Short mmCIF file of C-alpha atoms in Angstrom, two decimals:
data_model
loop_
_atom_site.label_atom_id
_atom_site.label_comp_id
_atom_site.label_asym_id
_atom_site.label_seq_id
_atom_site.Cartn_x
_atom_site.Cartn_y
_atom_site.Cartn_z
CA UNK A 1 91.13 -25.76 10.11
CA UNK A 2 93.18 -23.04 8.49
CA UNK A 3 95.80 -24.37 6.16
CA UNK A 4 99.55 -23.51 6.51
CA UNK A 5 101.78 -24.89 4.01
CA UNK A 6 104.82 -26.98 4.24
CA UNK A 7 107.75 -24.33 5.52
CA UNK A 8 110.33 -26.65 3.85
CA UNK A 9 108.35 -26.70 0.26
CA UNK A 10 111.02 -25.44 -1.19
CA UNK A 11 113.94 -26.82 0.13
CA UNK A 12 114.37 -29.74 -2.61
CA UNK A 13 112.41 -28.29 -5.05
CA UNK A 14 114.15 -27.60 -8.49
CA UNK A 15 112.81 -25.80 -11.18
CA UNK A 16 113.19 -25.91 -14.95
CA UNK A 17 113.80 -21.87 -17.14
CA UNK A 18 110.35 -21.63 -19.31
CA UNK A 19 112.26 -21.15 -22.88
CA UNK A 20 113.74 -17.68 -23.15
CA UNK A 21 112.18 -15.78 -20.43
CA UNK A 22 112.06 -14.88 -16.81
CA UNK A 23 109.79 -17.23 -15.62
CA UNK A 24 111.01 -20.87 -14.22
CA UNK A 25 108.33 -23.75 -13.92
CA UNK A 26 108.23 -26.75 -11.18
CA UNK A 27 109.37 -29.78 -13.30
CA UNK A 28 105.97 -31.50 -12.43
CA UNK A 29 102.94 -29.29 -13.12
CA UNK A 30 99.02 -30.01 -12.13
CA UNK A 31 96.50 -29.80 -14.26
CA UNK A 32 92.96 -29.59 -13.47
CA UNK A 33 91.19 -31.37 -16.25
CA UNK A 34 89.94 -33.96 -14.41
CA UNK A 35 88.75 -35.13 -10.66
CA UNK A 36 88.39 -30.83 -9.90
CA UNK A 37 84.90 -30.16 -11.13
CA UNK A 38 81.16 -30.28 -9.30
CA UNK A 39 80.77 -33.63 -10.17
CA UNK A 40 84.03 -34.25 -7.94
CA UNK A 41 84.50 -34.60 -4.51
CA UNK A 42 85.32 -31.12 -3.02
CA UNK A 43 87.60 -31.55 -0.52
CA UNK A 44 89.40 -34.10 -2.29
CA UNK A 45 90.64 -31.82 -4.67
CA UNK A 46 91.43 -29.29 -2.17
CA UNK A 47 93.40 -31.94 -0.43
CA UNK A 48 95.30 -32.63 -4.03
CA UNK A 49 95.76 -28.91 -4.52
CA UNK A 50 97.33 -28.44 -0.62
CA UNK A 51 99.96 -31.75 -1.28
CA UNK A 52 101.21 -30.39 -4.20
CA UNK A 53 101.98 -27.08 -3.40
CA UNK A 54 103.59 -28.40 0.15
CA UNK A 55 105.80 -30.88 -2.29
CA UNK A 56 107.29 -27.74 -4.61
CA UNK A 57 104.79 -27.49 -7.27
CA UNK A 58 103.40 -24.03 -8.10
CA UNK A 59 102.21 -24.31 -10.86
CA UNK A 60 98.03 -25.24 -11.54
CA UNK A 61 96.72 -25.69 -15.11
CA UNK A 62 93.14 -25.02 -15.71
CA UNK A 63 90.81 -24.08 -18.84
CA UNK A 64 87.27 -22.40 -19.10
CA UNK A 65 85.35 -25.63 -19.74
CA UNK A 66 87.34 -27.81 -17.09
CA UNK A 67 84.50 -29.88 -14.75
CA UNK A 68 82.30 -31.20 -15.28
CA UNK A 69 80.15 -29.14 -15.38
CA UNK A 70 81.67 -26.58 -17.86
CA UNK A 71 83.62 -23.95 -15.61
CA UNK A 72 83.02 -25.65 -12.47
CA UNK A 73 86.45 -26.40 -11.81
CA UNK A 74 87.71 -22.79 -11.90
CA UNK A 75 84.61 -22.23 -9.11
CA UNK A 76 86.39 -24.66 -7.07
CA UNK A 77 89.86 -24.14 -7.58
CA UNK A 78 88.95 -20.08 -6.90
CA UNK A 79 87.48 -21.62 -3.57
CA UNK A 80 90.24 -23.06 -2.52
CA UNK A 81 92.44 -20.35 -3.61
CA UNK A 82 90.02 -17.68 -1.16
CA UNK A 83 89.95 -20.72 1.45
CA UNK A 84 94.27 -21.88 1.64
CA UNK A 85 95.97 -20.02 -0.82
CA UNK A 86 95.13 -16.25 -0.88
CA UNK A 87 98.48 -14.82 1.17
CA UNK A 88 100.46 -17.42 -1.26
CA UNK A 89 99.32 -16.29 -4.85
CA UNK A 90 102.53 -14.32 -5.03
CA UNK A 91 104.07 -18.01 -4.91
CA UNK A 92 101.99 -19.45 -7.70
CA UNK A 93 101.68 -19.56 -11.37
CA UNK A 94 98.04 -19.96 -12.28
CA UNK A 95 97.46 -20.76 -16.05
CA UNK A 96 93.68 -21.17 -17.96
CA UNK A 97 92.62 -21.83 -21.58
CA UNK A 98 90.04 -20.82 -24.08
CA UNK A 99 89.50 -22.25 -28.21
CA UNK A 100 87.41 -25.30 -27.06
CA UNK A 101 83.57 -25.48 -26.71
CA UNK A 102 82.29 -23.61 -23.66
CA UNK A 103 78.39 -22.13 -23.88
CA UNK A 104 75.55 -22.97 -26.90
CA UNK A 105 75.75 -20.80 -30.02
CA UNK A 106 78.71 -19.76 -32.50
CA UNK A 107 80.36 -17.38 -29.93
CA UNK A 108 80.76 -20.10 -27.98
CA UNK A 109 84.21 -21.86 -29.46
CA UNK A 110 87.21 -21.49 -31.08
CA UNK A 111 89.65 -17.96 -31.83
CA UNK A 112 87.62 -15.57 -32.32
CA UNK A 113 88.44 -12.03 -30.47
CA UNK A 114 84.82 -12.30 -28.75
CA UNK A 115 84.96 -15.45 -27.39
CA UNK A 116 88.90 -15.29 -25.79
CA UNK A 117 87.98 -11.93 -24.33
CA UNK A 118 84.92 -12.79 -23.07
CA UNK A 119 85.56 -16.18 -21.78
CA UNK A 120 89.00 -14.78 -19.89
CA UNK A 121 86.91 -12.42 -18.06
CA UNK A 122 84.39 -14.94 -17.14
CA UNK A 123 87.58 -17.39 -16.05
CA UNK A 124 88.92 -14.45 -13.83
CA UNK A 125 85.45 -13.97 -12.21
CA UNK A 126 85.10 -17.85 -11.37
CA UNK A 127 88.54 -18.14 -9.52
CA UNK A 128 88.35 -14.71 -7.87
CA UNK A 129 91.21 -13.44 -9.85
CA UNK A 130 92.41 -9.91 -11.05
CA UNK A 131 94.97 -11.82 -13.65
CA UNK A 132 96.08 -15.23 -14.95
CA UNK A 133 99.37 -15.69 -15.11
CA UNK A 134 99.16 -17.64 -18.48
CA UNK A 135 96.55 -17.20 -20.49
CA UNK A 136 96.41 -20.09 -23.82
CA UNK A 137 94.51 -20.49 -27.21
CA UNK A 138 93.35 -23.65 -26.60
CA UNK A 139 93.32 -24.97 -29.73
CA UNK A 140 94.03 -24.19 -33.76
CA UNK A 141 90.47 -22.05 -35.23
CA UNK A 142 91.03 -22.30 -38.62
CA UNK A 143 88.00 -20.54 -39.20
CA UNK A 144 89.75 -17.33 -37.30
CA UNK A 145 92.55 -15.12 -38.88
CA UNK A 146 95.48 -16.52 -36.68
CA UNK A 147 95.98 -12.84 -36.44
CA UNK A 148 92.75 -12.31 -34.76
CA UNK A 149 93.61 -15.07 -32.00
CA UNK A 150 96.83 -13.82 -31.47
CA UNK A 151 96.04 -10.16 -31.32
CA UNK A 152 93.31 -10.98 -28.36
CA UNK A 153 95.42 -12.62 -26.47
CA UNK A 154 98.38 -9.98 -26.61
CA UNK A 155 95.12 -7.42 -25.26
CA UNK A 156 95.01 -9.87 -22.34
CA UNK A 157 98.76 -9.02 -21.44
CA UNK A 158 98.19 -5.15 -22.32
CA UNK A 159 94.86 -4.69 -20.15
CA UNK A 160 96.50 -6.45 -17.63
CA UNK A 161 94.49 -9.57 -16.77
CA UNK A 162 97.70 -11.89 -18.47
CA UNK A 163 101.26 -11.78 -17.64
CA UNK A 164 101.98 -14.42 -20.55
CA UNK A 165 100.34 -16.35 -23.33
CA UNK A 166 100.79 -19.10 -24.84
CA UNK A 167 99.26 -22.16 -27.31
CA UNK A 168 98.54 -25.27 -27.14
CA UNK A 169 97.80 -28.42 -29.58
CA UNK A 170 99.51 -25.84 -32.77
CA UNK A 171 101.13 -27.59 -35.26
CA UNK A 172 105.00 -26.61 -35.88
CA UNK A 173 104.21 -24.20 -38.70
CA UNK A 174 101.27 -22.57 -37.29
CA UNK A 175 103.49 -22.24 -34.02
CA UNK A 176 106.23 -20.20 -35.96
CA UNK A 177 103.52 -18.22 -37.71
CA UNK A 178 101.85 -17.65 -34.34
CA UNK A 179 104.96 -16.25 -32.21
CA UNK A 180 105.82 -14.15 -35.24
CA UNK A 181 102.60 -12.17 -34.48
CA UNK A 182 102.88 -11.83 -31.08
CA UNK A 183 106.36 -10.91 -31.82
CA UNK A 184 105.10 -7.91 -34.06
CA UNK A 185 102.33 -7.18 -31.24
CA UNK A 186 105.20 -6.34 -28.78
CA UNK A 187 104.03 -9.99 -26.61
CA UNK A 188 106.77 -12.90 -26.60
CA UNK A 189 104.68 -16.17 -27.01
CA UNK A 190 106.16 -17.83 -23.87
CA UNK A 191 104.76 -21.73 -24.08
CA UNK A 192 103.41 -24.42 -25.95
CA UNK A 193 101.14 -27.18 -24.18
CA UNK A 194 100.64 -30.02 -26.62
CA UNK A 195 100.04 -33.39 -25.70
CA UNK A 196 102.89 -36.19 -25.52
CA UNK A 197 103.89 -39.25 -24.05
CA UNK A 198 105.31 -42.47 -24.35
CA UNK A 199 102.87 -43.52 -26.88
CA UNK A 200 102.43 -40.04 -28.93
CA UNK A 201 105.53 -38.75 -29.78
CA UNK A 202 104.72 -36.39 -32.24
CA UNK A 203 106.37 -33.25 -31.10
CA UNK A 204 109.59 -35.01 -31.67
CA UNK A 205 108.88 -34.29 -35.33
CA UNK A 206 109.38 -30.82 -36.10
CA UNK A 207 107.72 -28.63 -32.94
CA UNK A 208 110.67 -29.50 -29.96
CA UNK A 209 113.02 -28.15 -32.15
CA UNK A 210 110.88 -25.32 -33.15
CA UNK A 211 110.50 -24.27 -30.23
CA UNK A 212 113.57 -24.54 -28.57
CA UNK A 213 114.70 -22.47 -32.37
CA UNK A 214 112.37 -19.77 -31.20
CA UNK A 215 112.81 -20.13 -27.44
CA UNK A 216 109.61 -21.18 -26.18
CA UNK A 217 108.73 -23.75 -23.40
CA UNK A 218 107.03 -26.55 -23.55
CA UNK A 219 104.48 -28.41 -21.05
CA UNK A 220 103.47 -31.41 -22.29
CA UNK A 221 100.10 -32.42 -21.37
CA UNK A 222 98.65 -36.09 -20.84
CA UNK A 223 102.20 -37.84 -20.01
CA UNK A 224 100.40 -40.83 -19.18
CA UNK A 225 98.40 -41.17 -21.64
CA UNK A 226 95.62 -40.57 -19.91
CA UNK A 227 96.01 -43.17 -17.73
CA UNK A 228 97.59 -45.95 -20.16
CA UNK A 229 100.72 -45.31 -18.70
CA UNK A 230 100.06 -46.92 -15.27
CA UNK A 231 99.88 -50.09 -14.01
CA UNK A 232 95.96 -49.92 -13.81
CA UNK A 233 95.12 -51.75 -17.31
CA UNK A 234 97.17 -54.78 -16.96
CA UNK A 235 94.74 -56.81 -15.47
CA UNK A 236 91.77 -55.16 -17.20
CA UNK A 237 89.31 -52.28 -16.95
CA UNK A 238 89.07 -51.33 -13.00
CA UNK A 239 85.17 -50.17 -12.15
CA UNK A 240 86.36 -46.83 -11.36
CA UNK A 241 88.85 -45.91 -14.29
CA UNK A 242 88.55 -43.51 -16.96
CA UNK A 243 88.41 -46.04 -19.45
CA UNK A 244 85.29 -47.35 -17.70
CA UNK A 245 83.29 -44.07 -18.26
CA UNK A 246 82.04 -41.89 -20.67
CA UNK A 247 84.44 -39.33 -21.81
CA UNK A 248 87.77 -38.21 -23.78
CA UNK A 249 89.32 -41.96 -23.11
CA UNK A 250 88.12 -44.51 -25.40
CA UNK A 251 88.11 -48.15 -25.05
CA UNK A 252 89.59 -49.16 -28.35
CA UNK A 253 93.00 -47.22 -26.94
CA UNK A 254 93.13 -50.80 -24.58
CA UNK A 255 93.68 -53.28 -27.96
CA UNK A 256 96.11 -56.20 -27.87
CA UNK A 257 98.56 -54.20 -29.38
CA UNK A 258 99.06 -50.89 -26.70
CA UNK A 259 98.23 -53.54 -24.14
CA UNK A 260 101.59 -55.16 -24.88
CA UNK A 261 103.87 -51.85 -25.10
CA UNK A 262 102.11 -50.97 -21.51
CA UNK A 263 103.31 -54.63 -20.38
CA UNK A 264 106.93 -54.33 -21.73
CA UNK A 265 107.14 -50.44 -20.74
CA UNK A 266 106.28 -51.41 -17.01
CA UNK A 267 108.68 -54.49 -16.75
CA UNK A 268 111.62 -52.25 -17.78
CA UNK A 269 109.91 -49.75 -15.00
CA UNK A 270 110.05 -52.10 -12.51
CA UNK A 271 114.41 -52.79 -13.63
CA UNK A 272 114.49 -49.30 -12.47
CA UNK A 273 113.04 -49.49 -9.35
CA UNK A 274 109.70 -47.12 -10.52
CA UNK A 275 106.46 -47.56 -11.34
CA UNK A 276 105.22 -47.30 -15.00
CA UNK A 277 103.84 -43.96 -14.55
CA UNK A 278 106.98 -42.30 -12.49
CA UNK A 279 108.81 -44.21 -15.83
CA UNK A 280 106.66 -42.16 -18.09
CA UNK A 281 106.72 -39.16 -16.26
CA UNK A 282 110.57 -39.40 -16.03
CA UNK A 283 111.16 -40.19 -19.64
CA UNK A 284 109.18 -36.99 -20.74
CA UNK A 285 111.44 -34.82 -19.00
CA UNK A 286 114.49 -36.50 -20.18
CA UNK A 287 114.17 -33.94 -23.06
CA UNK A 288 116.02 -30.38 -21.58
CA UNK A 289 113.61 -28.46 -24.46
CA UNK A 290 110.53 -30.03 -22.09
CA UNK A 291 109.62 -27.76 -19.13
CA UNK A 292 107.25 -29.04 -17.12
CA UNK A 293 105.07 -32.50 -17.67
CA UNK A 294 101.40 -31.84 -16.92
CA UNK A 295 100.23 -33.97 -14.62
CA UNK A 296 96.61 -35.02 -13.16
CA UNK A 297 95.55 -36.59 -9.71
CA UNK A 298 92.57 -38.43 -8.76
CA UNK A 299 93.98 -37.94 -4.82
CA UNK A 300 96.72 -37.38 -2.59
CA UNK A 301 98.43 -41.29 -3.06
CA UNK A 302 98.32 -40.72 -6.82
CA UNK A 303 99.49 -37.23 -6.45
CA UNK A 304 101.90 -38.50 -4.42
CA UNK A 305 103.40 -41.44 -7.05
CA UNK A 306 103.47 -39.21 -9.88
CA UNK A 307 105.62 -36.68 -8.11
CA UNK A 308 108.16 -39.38 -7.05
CA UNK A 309 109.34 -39.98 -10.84
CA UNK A 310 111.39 -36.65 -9.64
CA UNK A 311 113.47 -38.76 -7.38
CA UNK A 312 114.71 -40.59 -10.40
CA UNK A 313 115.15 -38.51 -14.17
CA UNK A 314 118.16 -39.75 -15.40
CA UNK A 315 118.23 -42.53 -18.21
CA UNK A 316 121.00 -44.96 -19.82
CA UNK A 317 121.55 -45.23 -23.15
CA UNK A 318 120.56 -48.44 -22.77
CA UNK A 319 117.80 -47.99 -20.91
CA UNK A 320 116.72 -45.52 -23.82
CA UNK A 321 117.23 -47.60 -26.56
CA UNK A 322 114.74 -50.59 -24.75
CA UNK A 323 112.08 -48.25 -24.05
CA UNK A 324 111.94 -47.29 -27.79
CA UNK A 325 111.61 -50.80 -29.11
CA UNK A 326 107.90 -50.44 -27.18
CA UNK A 327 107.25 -46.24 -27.07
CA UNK A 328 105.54 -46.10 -30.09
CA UNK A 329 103.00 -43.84 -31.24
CA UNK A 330 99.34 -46.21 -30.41
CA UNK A 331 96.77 -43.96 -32.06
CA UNK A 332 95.85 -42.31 -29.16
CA UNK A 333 96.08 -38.81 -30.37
CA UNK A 334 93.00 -36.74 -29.48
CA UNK A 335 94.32 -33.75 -30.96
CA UNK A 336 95.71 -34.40 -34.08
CA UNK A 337 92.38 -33.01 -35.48
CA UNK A 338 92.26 -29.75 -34.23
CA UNK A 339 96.25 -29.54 -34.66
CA UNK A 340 95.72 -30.39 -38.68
CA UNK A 341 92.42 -28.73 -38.90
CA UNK A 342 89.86 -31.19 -39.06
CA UNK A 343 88.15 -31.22 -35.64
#
């Protein structure tokens, strides 16, 4: 059955100015980390993918090594895009990544020329693509010349297969040093993905107002923490959760301590009529200098409750000033390594 999108998609859609440039984001972005690769149910995904661009949101996140396996889930997001959204690419901004480990050898990882290059063209071959729209360094290489990483990706926007770049996971300092290259390259860094929520609030020291000093967006990835930031722990670890298999969540995030933020973060969710992850996904865009939250799905019903934190953004002061007593940062910080140069 052929797939025609939702004529009114855009009717109460908003959209949020990506820093200093032409290009506007959807307040809500997905991201294709998880629940998208082989190992995934097909059609389930493509059923995500089809809901969210009939509710407004046009922009998809991906990354070279997003699956599992590695790659697989630009093979079956480019699927879908030949299957449902071919006529509508004009409508969408597609985005993929590249600084993280992706085939065997030293070629293989972080910010070297060779390895962006190589693994962009490889990215545009699995989706079926003659350009990304974004195209990221994926991480801090502190083994590369930032010069190096930064002049590959401004050949990505000169040959054509990159309208923008960006960065993600840099630290504030290493951001300013970055956009000052691309700046000299003739390529405006457009956006910074680093991870915040909640409980990891480190961008609110130093990078937000970086940024927003050098006029840069921001899409903050992992606003629920993956997954702490729902009302899924509360009772303990479900059979099917992350936290219940091997991979980037670990179980020592779930001690006594987060466990009783979570508690206190969802009681003042439920005073406001949402559910702890609509909260969370609400109070990361309370911040004007924050674009777009990046947001996963496992299906359509979770799709579905994330995007209604849209319905309500606005705060009180005192509504602010209770969720700080509990939105603390909970070691849960996966990135800190690679921002500071130790992973």
């Amino acid at each position: 059955m052929s797939y025609e999108p939702n004529s009114k998609r855009y009717d109460a859609a908003t959209f949020r100015r990506c820093g200093h440039s032409g290009l506007v984001l959807p307040p809500v972005s997905l991201g294709l980390w998880q629940n998208f690769g082989g190992a995934d149910v097909f059609e389930t995904g493509r059923a995500v993918l089809r809901r969210a661009f009939d509710r407004g949101v046009t922009h998809f996140d991906l990354a070279n090594n997003y699956g599992p396996p590695y790659g697989s889930a630009e093979e079956n997001f480019g699927e879908i895009l030949r299957k449902d959204f071919k006529p509508y690419r004009n409508e969408l901004v597609i985005s993929t990544k590249a600084g993280w480990d992706m085939w065997p050898g030293p070629y293989g990882i972080g910010g070297s020329r060779k390895y962006l290059r190589a693994s962009l063209d490889d990215s545009l071959k699995r989706m079926g693509l003659d350009y990304v729209d974004i195209f990221y360094s994926h991480r801090p290489s502190p083994e590369t010349p930032l010069e190096e990483t930064m002049g590959a990706l401004a050949t990505a926007v000169r040959q054509g297969k990159a309208l923008y770049v960006g960065i993600s996971s840099y630290s504030p300092e290493a951001t300013r040093e970055a956009a000052a290259i691309l700046k000299s390259e003739g390529v405006p860094l457009l956006i910074h993905q680093p991870s915040y929520s909640l409980l990891n609030r480190w961008i609110e020291d130093g990078l937000l107002s970086t940024l927003d000093e050098l006029g840069v967006g921001c899409i903050a990835f992992s606003p629920l923490a993956q997954g702490l930031l729902t009302d899924k722990y509360l009772k303990g670890v479900p059979q099917n959760s992350r936290a219940s298999a091997a991979g980037s969540f670990q179980k020592e995030f779930l001690n006594a301590e987060n466990l009783k933020r979570i508690r206190a973060l969802s009681n003042i969710a439920k005073k406001r009529g949402q559910t702890l992850a609509q909260m969370a996904i609400a109070w990361t865009l309370r911040d004007p200098r924050v674009t777009s939250a990046l947001i996963g799905a496992r299906n359509v019903e979770q799709l579905d409750n994330s995007l209604d934190a849209l319905k309500k953004l606005k705060f009180t002061d005192a509504e602010l000033k209770e969720i700080d007593r509990h939105a603390k940062d909970s070691g849960i910080d996966l990135w800190k390594g690679a921002r500071e140069g130790t992973a």
